[in-house]
CSV table of C-alpha atoms and ligand atoms in Angstrom, one decimal:
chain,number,residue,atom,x,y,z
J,174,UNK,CA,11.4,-4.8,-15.1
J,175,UNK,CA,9.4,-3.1,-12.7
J,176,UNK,CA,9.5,-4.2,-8.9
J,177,UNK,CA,6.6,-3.7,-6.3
J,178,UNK,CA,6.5,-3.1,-2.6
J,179,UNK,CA,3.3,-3.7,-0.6
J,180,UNK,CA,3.1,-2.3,3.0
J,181,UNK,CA,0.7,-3.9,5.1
J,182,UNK,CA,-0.2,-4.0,8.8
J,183,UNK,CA,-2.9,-2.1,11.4
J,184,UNK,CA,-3.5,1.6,11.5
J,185,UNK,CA,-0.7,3.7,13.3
J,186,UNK,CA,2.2,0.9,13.2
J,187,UNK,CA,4.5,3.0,11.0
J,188,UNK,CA,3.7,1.8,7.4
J,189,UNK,CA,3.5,5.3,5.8
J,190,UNK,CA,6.7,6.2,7.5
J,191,UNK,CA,8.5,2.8,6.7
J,192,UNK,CA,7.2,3.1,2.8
J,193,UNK,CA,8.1,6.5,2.8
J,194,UNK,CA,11.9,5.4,3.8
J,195,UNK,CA,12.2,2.8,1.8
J,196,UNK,CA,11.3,4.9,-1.1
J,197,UNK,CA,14.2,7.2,0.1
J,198,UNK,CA,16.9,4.9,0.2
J,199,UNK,CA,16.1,3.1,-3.1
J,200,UNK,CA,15.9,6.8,-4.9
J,201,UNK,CA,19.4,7.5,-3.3
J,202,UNK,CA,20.7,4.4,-4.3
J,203,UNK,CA,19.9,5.4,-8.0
J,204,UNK,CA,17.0,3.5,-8.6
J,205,UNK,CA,14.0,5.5,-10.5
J,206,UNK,CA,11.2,4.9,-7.6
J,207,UNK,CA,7.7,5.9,-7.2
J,208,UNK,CA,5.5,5.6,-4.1
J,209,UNK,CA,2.1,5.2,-4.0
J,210,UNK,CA,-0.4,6.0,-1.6
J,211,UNK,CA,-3.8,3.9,-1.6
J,212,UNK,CA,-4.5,5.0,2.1
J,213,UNK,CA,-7.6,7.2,2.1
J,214,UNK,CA,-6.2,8.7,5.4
J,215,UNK,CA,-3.0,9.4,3.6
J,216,UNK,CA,-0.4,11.8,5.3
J,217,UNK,CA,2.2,11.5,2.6
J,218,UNK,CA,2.5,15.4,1.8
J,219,UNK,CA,2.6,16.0,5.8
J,220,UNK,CA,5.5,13.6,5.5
J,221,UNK,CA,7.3,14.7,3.0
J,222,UNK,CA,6.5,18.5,3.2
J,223,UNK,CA,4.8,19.1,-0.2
J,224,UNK,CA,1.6,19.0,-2.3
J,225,UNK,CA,1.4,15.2,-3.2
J,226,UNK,CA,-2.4,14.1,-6.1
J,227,UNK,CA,-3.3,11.7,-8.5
J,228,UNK,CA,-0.6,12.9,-11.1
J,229,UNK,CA,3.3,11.7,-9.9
J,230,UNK,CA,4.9,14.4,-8.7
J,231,UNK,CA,9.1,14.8,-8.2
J,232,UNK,CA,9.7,15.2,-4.3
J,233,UNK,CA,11.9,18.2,-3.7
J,234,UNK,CA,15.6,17.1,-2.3
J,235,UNK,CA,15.5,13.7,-3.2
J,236,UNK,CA,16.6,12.8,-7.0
J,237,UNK,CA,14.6,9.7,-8.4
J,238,UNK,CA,11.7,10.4,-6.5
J,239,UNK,CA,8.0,10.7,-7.4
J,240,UNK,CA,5.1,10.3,-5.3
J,241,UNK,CA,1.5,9.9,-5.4
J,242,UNK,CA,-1.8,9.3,-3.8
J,243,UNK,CA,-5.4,7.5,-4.9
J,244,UNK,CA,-7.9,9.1,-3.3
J,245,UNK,CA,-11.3,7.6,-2.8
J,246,UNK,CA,-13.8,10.1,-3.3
J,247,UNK,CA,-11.4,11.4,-6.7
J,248,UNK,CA,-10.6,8.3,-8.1
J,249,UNK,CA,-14.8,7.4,-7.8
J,250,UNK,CA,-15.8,10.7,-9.3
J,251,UNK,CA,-13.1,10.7,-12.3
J,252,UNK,CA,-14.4,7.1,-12.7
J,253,UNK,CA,-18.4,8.8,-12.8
J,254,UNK,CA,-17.4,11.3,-15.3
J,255,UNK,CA,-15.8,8.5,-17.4
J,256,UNK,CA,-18.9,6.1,-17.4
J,257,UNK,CA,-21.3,8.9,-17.8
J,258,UNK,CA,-20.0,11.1,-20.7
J,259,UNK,CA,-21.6,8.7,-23.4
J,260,UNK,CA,-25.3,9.2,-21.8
J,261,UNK,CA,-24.8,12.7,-21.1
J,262,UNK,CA,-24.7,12.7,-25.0
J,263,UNK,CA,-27.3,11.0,-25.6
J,264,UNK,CA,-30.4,11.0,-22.7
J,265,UNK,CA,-31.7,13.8,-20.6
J,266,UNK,CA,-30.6,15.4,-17.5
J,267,UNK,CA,-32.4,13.0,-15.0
J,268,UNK,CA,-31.6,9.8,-17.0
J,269,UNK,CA,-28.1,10.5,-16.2
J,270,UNK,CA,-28.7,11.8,-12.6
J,271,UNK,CA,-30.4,8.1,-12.0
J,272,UNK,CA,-27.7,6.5,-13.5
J,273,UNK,CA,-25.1,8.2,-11.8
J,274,UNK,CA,-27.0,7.9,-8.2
J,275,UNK,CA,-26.9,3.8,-9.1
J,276,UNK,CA,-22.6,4.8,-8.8
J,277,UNK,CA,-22.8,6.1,-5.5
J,278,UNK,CA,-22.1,2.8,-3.7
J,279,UNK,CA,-19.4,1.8,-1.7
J,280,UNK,CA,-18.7,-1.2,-4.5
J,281,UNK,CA,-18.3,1.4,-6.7
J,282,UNK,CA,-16.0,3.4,-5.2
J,283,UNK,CA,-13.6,0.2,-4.5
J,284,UNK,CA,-13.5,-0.8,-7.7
J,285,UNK,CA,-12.5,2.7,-8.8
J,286,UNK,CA,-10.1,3.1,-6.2
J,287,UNK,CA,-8.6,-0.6,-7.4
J,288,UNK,CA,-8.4,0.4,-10.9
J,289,UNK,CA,-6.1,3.2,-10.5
J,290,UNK,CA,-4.6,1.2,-8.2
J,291,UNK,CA,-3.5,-1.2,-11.0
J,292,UNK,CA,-2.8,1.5,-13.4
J,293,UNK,CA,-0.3,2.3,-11.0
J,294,UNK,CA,1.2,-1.2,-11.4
J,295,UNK,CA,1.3,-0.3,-15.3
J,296,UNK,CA,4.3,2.4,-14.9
J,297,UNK,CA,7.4,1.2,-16.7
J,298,UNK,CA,9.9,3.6,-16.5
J,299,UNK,CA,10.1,3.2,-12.5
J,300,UNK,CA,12.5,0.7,-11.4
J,301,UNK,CA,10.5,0.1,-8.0
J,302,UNK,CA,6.7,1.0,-7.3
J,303,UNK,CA,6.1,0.7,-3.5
J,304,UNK,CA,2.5,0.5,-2.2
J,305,UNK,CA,1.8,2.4,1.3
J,306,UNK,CA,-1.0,0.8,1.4
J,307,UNK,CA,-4.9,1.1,3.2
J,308,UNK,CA,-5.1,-1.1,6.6
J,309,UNK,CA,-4.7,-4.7,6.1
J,310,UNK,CA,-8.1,-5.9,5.9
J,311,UNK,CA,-9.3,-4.0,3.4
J,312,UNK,CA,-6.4,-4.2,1.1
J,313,UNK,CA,-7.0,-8.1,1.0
J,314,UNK,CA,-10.2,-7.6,-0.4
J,315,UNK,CA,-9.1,-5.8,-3.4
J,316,UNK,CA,-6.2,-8.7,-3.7
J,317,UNK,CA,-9.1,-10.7,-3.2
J,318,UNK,CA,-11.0,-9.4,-6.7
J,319,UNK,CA,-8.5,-9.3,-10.0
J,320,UNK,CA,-9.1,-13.2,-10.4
J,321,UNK,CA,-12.9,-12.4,-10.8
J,322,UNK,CA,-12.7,-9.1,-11.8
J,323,UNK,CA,-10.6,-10.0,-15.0
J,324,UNK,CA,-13.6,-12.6,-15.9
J,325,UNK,CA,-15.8,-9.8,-15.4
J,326,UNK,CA,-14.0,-7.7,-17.9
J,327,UNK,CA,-13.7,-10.5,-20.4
J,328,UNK,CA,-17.6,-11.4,-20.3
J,329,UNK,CA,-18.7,-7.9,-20.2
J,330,UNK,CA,-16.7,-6.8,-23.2
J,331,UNK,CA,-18.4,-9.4,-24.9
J,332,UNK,CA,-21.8,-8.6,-24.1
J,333,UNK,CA,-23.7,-5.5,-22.7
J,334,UNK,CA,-20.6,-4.3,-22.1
J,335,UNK,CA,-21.6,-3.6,-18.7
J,336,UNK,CA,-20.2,-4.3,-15.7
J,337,UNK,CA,-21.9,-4.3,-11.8
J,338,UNK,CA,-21.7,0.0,-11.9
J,339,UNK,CA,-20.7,0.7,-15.4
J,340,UNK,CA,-19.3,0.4,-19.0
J,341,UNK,CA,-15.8,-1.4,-19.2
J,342,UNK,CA,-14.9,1.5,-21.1
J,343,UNK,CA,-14.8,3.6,-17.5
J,344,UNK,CA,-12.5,1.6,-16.1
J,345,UNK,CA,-8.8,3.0,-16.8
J,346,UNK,CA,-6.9,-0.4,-16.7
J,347,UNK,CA,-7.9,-3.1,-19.1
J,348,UNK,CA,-8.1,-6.5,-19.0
J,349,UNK,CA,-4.6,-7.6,-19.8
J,350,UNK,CA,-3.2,-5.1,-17.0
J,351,UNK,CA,-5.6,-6.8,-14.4
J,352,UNK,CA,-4.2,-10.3,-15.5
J,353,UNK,CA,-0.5,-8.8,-15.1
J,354,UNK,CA,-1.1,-7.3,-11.8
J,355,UNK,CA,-2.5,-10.9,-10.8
J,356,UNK,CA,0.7,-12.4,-12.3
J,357,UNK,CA,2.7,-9.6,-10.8
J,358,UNK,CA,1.7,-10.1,-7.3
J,359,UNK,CA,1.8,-14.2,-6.7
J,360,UNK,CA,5.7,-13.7,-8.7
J,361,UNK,CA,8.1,-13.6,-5.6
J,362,UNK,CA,11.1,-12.0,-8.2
J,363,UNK,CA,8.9,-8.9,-8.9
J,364,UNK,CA,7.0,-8.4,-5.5
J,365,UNK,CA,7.4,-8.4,-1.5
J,366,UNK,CA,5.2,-8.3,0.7
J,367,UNK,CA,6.3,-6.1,4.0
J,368,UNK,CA,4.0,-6.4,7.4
J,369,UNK,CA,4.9,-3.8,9.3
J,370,UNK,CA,3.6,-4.5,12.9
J,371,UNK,CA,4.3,-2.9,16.3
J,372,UNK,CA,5.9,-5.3,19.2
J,373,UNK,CA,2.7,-5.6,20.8
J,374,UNK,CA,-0.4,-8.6,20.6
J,375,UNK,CA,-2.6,-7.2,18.3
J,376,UNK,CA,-0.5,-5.9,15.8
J,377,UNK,CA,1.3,-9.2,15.6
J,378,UNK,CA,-2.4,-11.1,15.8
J,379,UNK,CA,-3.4,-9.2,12.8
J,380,UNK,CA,-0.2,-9.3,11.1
J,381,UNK,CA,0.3,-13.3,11.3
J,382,UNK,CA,-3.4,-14.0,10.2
J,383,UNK,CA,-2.8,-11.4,7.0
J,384,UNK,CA,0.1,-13.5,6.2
J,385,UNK,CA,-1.7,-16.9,6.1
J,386,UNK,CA,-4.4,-14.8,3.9
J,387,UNK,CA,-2.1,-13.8,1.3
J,388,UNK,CA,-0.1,-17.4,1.1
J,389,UNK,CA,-3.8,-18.2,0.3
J,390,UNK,CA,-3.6,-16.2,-2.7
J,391,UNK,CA,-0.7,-17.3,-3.4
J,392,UNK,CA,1.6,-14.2,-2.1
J,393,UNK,CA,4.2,-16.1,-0.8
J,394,UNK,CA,7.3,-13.7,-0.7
J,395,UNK,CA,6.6,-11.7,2.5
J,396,UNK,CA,8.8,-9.5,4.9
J,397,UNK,CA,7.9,-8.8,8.5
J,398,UNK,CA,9.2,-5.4,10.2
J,399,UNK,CA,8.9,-4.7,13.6
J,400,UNK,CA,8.7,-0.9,14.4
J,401,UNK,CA,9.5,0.7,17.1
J,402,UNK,CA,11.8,-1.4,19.2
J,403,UNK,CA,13.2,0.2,22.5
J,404,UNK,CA,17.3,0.2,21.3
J,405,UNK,CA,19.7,-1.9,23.2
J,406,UNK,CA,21.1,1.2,24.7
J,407,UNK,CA,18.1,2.8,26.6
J,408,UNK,CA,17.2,-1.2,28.0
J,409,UNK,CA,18.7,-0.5,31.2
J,410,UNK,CA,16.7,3.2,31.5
J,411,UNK,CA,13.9,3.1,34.7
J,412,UNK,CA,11.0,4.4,31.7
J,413,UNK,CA,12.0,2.6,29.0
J,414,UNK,CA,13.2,-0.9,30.7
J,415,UNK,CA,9.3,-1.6,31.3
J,416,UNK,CA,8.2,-1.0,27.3
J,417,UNK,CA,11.1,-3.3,26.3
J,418,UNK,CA,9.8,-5.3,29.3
J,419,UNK,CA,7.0,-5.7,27.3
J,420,UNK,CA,8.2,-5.8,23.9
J,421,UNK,CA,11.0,-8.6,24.6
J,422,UNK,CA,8.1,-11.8,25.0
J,423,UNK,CA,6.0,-10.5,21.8
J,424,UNK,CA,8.9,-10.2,19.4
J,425,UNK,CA,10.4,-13.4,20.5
J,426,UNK,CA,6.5,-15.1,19.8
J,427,UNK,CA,7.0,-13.9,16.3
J,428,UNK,CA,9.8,-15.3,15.5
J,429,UNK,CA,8.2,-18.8,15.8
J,430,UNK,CA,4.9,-17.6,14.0
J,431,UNK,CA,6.5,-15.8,11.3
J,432,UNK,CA,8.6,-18.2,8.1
J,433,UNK,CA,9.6,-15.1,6.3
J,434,UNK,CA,12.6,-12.6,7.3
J,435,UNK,CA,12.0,-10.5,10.1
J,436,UNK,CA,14.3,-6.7,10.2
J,437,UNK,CA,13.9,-4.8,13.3
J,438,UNK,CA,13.3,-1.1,13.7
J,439,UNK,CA,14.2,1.6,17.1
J,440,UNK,CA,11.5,3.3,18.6
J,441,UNK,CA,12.8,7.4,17.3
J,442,UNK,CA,13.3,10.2,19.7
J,443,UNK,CA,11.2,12.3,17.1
J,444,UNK,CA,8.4,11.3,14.4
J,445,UNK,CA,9.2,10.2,11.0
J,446,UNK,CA,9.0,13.4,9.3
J,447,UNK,CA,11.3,15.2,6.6
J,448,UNK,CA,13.5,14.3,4.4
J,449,UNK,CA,16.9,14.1,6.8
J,450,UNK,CA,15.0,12.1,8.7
J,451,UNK,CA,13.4,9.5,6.5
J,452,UNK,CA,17.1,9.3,5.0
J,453,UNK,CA,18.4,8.5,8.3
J,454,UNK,CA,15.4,5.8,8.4
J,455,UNK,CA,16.2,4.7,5.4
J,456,UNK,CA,20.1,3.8,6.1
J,457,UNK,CA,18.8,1.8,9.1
J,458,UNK,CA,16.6,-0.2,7.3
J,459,UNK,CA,18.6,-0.7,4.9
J,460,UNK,CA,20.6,-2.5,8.2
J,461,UNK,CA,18.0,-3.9,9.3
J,462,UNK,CA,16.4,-5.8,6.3
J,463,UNK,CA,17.8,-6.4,2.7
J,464,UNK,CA,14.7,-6.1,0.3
R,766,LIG,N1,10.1,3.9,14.7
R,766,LIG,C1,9.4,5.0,15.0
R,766,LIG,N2,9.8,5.8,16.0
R,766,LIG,C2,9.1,6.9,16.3
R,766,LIG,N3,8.0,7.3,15.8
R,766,LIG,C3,7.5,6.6,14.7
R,766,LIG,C4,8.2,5.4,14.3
R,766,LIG,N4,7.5,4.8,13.3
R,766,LIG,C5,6.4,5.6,13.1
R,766,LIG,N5,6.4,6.7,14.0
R,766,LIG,C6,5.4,7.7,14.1
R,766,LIG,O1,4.2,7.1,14.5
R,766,LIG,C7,3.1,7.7,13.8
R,766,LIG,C8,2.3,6.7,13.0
R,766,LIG,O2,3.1,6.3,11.9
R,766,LIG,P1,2.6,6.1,10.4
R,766,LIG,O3,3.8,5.7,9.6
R,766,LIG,O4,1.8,7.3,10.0
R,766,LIG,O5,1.7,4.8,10.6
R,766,LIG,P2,0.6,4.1,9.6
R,766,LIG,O6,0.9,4.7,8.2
R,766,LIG,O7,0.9,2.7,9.7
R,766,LIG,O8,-0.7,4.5,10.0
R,766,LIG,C9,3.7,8.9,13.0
R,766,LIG,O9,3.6,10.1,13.8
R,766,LIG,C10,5.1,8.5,12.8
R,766,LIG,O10,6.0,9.6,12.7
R,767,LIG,MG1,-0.3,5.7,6.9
């Protein structure tokens, strides 16, 4: 069965390069893994050093490895040409132009951007699917719609057929993959949860209120990383003694705010970039958390 891995947290904190390591050391470890980026300011194939679309693609040097990335602006336009293609068969030019300037809200583009996202979910030859996922906020919003969005499907399908922005038959999951990605996601044995947060108040802030959100929705099995810790090592160093200074008061907060596990990761010398280095990420994360 198919296991999932959500990265959460604020802009900048290292979720992209923590997903991206993670993915690394479960490949090497012989597992069939795919990552997925939902982050429309995706830097995956900077990363990783290669081309990285819609369609999986193998990552170069590391066996068991496929990435991929839902963007936005493609995933609302392949969901356009879907929902369009029976009127353009049917009704003139500027019938479909109207109906197609009705798609060009935001909604719209969310709820394509979700339904690829649970196609993704829907991939069962991987043995792990991990999630770098958009900022925190929004990503609880689109946990926030399967429940209703399933009943959507149901009543629509029985009706009009339509839904808020379109025919069901545009959307690329059905029904019974939005109910298993619900299921999916509140089952602690298939799915974790990882904040990744940065030693510092708002990160944690933001990171601790996500956490009570998704116990809400019933997404109970959560990790909590802490990035970029000055190492025991360079503590005593004149620079870096005043960072861990300031680090040392927020990680020990966290501890009392936080039920689940918490791993803890160095601050690098160098960014997170390539594969050596995301492998040598990888083994110390593999130290610092078990997932
Ligand atoms: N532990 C770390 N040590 C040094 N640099 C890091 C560390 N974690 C992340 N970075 C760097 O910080 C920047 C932001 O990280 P990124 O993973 O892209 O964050 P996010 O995906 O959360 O926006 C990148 O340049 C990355 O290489
Ligand atoms: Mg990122």
């Amino acid at each position: 069965m198919t296991k999932f891995l959500f990265f959460s947290g604020k802009g900048g904190v290292g979720k992209t390069s923590l997903s991206c390591a993670t993915a690394v050391m479960l490949a090497n470890q012989g597992a069939k893994t795919l990552l997925v980026t939902t982050d429309p300011a995706s830097n995956l194939g900077d990363v990783f050093g290669q081309e990285v679309s819609l369609d999986a693609k193998e990552v170069q040097g590391v066996a068991n490895l496929f990435v991929q990335e839902i963007n936005p602006h493609e995933a609302l336009q392949s969901y356009k040409d879907r929902a369009l293609a029976p009127l353009k068969a049917l009704f003139p030019d500027d019938v479909v132009k109207a109906a197609e300037e009705k798609m060009n809200g935001p909604c719209t583009e969310e709820v394509a951007t979700f339904d690829q996202f649970i196609a993704c979910m829907h991939q069962p030859d991987y043995d792990w699917v991990i999630f770098d996922t958009a900022p925190t906020g929004h990503t609880l919003r689109l946990l926030e719609l399967p429940s209703s969005w399933s009943l959507h499907i149901e009543e629509s399908a029985k009706g009009s057929g339509q839904t808020c922005i379109g025919s069901v038959d545009a959307l690329s999951a059905s029904k019974e993959q939005y109910d298993n990605a619900i299921r999916a996601l509140a089952d602690p044995e298939t799915t974790t949860f990882v904040f990744v947060t940065q030693p510092a108040q708002l990160s944690m802030d933001e990171m601790v209120r996500s956490s009570i959100e998704l116990r809400k929705l019933s997404i109970s099995n959560q990790v909590a990383i802490v990035n970029g810790v000055i190492p025991v090592d360079e503590r005593e160093h004149p620079y870096s003694s005043r960072r861990w200074k300031k680090q040392e008061p927020h990680i020990n907060e966290l501890a009392k705010h936080f039920a689940g596990k918490i791993g803890y990761m160095p601050l690098y010398a160098d960014e997170v970039k390539g594969i050596a280095m995301l492998k040598q990420v990888g083994r110390d994360l593999e130290d610092a958390i078990a997932l």
